[in-house]
Short mmCIF file of C-alpha atoms in Angstrom, two decimals:
data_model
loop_
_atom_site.label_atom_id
_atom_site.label_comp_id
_atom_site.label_asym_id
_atom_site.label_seq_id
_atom_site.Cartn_x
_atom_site.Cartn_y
_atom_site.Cartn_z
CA UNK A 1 2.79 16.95 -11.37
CA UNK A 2 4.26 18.48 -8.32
CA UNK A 3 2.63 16.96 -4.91
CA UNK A 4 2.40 13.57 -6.52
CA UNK A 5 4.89 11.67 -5.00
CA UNK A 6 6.03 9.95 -1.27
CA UNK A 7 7.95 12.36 -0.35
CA UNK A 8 4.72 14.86 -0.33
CA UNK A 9 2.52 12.22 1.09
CA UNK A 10 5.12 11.78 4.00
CA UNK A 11 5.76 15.48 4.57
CA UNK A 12 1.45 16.08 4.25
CA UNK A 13 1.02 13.52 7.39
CA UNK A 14 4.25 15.03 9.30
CA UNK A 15 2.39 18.31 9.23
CA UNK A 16 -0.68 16.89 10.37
CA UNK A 17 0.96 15.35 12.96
CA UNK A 18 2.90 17.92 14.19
CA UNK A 19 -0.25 20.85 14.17
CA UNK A 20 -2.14 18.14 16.09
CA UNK A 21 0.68 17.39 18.31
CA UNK A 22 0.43 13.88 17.87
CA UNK A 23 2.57 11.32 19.85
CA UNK A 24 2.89 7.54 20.59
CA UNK A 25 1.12 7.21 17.19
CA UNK A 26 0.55 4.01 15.59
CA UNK A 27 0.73 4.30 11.86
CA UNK A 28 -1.23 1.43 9.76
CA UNK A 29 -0.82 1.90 6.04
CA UNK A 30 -2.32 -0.08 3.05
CA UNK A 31 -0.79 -0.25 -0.34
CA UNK A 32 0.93 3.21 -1.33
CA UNK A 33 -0.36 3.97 2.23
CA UNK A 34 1.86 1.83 3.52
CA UNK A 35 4.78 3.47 1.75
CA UNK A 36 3.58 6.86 3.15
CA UNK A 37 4.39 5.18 6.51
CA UNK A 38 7.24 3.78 5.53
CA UNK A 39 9.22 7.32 3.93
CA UNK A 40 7.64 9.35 7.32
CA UNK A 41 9.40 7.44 9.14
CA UNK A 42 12.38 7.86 6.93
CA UNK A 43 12.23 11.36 6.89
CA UNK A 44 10.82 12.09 10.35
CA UNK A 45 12.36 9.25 12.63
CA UNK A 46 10.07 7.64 15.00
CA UNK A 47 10.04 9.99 18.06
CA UNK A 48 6.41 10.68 17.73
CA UNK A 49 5.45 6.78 16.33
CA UNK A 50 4.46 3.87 18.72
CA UNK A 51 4.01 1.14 16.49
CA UNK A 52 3.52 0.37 12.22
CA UNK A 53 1.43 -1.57 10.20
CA UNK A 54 2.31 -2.33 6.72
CA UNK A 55 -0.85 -3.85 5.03
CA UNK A 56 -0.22 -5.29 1.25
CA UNK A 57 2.29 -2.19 1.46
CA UNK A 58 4.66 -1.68 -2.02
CA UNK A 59 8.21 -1.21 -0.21
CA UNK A 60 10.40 -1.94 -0.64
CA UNK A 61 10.22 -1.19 -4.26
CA UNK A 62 8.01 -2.31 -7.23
CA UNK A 63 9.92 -1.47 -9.90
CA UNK A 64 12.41 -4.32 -11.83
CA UNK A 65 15.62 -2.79 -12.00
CA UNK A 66 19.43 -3.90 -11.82
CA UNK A 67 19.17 -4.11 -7.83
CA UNK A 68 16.03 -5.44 -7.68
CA UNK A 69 15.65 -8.10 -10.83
CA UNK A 70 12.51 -9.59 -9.03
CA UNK A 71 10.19 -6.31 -9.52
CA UNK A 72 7.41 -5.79 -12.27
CA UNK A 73 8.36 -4.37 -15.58
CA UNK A 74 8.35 -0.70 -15.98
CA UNK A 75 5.51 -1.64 -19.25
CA UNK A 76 3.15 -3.13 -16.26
CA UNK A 77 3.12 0.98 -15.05
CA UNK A 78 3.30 2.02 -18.25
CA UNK A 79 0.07 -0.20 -19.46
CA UNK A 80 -1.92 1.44 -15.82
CA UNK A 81 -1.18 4.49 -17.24
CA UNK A 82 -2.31 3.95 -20.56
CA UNK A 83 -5.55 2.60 -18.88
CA UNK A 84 -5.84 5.43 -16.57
CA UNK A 85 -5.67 8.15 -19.62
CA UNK A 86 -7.81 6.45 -22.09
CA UNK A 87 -10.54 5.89 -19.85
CA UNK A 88 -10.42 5.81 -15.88
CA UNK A 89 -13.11 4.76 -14.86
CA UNK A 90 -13.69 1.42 -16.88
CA UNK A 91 -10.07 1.06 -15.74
CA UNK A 92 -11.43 1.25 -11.88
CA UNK A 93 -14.21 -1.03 -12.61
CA UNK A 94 -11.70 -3.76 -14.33
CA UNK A 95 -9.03 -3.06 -12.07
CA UNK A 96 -11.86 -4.24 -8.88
CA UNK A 97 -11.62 -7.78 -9.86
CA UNK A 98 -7.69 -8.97 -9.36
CA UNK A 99 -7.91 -6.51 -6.47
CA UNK A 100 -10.33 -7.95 -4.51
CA UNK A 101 -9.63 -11.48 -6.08
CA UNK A 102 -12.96 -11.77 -7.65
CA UNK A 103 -11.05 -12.69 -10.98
CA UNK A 104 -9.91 -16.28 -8.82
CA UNK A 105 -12.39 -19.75 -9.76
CA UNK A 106 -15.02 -19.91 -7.33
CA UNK A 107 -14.75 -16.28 -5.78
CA UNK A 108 -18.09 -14.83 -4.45
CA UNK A 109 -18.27 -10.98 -5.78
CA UNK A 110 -19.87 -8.41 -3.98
CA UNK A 111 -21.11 -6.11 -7.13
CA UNK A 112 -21.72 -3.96 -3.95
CA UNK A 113 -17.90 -3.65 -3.47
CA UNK A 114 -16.96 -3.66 -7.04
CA UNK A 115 -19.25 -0.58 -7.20
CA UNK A 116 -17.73 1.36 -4.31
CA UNK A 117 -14.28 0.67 -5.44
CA UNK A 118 -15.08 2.50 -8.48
CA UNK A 119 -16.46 5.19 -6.62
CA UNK A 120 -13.29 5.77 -4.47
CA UNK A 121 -11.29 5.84 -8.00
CA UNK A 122 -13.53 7.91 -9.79
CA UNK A 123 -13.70 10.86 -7.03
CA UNK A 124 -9.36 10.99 -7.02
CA UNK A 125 -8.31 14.07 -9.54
CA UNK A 126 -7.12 12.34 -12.74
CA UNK A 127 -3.48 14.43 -12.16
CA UNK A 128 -3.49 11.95 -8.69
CA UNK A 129 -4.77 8.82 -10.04
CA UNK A 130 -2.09 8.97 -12.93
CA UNK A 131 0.93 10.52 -11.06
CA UNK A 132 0.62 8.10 -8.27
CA UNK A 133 1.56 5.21 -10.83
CA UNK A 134 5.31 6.24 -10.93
CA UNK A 135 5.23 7.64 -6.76
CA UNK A 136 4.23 3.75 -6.12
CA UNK A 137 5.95 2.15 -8.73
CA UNK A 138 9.24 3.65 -8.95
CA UNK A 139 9.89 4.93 -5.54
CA UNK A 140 12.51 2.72 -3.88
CA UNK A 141 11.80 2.79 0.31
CA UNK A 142 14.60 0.62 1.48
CA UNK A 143 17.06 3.29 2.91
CA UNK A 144 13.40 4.56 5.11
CA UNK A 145 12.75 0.48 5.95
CA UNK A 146 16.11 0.29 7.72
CA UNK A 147 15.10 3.12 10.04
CA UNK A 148 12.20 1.73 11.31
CA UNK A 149 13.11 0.79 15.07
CA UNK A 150 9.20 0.31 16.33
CA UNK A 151 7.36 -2.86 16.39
CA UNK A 152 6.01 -3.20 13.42
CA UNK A 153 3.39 -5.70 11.84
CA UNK A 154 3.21 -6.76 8.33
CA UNK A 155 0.02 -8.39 6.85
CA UNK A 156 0.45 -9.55 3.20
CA UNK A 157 -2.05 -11.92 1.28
CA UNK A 158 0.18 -14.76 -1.18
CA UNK A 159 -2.47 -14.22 -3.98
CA UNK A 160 -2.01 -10.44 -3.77
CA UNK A 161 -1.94 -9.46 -7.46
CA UNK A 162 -1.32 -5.74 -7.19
CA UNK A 163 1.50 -5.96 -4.67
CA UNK A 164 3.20 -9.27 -5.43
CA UNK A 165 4.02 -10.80 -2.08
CA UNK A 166 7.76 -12.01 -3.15
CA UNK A 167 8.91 -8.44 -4.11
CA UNK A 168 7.32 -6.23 -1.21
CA UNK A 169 6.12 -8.05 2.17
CA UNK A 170 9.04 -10.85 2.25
CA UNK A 171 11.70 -8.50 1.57
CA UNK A 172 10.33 -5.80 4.22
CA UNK A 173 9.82 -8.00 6.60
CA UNK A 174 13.72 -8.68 6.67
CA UNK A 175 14.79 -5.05 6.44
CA UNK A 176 12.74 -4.04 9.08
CA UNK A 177 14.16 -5.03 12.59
CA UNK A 178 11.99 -8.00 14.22
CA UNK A 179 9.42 -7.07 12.33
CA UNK A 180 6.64 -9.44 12.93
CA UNK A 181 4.85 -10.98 8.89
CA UNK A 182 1.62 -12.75 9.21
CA UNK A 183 0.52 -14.55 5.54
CA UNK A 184 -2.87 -14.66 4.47
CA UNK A 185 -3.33 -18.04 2.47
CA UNK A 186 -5.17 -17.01 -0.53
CA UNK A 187 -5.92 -13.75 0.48
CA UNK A 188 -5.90 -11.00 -2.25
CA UNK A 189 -4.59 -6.86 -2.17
CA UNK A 190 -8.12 -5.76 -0.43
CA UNK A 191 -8.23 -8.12 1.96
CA UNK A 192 -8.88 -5.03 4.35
CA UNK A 193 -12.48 -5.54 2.85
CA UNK A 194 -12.21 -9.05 1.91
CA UNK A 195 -11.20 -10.45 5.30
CA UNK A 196 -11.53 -7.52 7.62
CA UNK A 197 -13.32 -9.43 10.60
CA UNK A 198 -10.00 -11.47 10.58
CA UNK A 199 -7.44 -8.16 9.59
CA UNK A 200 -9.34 -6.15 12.49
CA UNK A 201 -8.70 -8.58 14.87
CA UNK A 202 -5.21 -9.01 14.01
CA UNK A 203 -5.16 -4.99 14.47
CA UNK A 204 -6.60 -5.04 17.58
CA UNK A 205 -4.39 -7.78 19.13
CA UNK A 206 -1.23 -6.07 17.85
CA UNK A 207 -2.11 -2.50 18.94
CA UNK A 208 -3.20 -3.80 22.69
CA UNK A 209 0.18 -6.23 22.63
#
């Protein structure tokens, strides 16, 4: 469906920026967020940008393919999407546990989190929530990486089972020019919730640095 895809997202926060008239803006983007950051600043440059944060962010690219043999399978995508159609919101509720690594031996689950995870799914149109598979999946960000010339920050977890660590946040970090990558041991994909006393502060120190 049209308007499901980076491109949109990017061009959707370049307007925003630009009616607001926004400048020495620092961009921090999560997941597919952070490959909304990633192609704006492909597409737009970085005259208005200050600084970016890529947080358990997908680029480069997901996707297994001939140039990148280290990706996921395209039947992972295919088997969110077949979860998505049948029935999305058991497919939010399942999805909570490898996301906030309550799936892991020994993990404490918040039911509390679990329950507003599903609540975030369950209020995206189902056109978003299943186009969005192939925007994140498939879209390869590596040309947009290269033109990042800001400081930039990249927080990954190694236990990050939605956005495997090998194939996004160690490859970015090396396209991106001195960008700075900080590991979380054991941390999962929401470690924004999971460990956000520790990823605010890490925020905070990077955006007064």
């Amino acid at each position: 469906m049209a308007g499901n895809d980076l491109d949109t997202y990017a061009d959707d926060l370049a307007a925003l920026v630009e009616r607001l008239d926004l400048k020495h803006v620092i961009h921090v983007g999560h997941s597919t967020g952070g490959g909304e950051v990633t192609r704006y600043i492909g597409r737009q440059g970085t005259g208005r940008v200050a600084k970016a944060v890529l947080i358990g962010a997908i680029p480069p690219l997901m996707l297994k393919t001939e140039a990148n043999p280290g990706g996921l399978p395209i039947s992972v995508f295919d088997e969110i999407r077949a979860g998505v159609a049948a029935d999305r919101s058991k497919f939010f509720k399942e999805l909570s546990l490898p996301f906030y690594g309550y799936n892991r031996p020994g993990a404490k689950i918040s039911e509390g989190v679990r329950e507003s995870f599903w609540l975030q799914g369950m209020m995206a149109g189902l056109p978003a929530s299943y186009f969005c598979i192939k925007a994140f999946s498939e879209t390869d960000l590596t040309e947009d990486l290269k033109r990042i010339d800001v400081p930039t920050l990249v927080l990954h977890g190694d236990d990050d089972q939605i956005v495997p660590i090998a194939d996004s946040a160690l490859l970015s970090s090396k396209i991106i020019k001195d960008a700075e990558l900080v590991i979380y041991e054991g941390a999962p994909h929401g470690m924004c919730t999971t460990l956000k006393d520790r990823v605010n502060a890490e925020l905070l120190s990077f955006i007064q640095g």
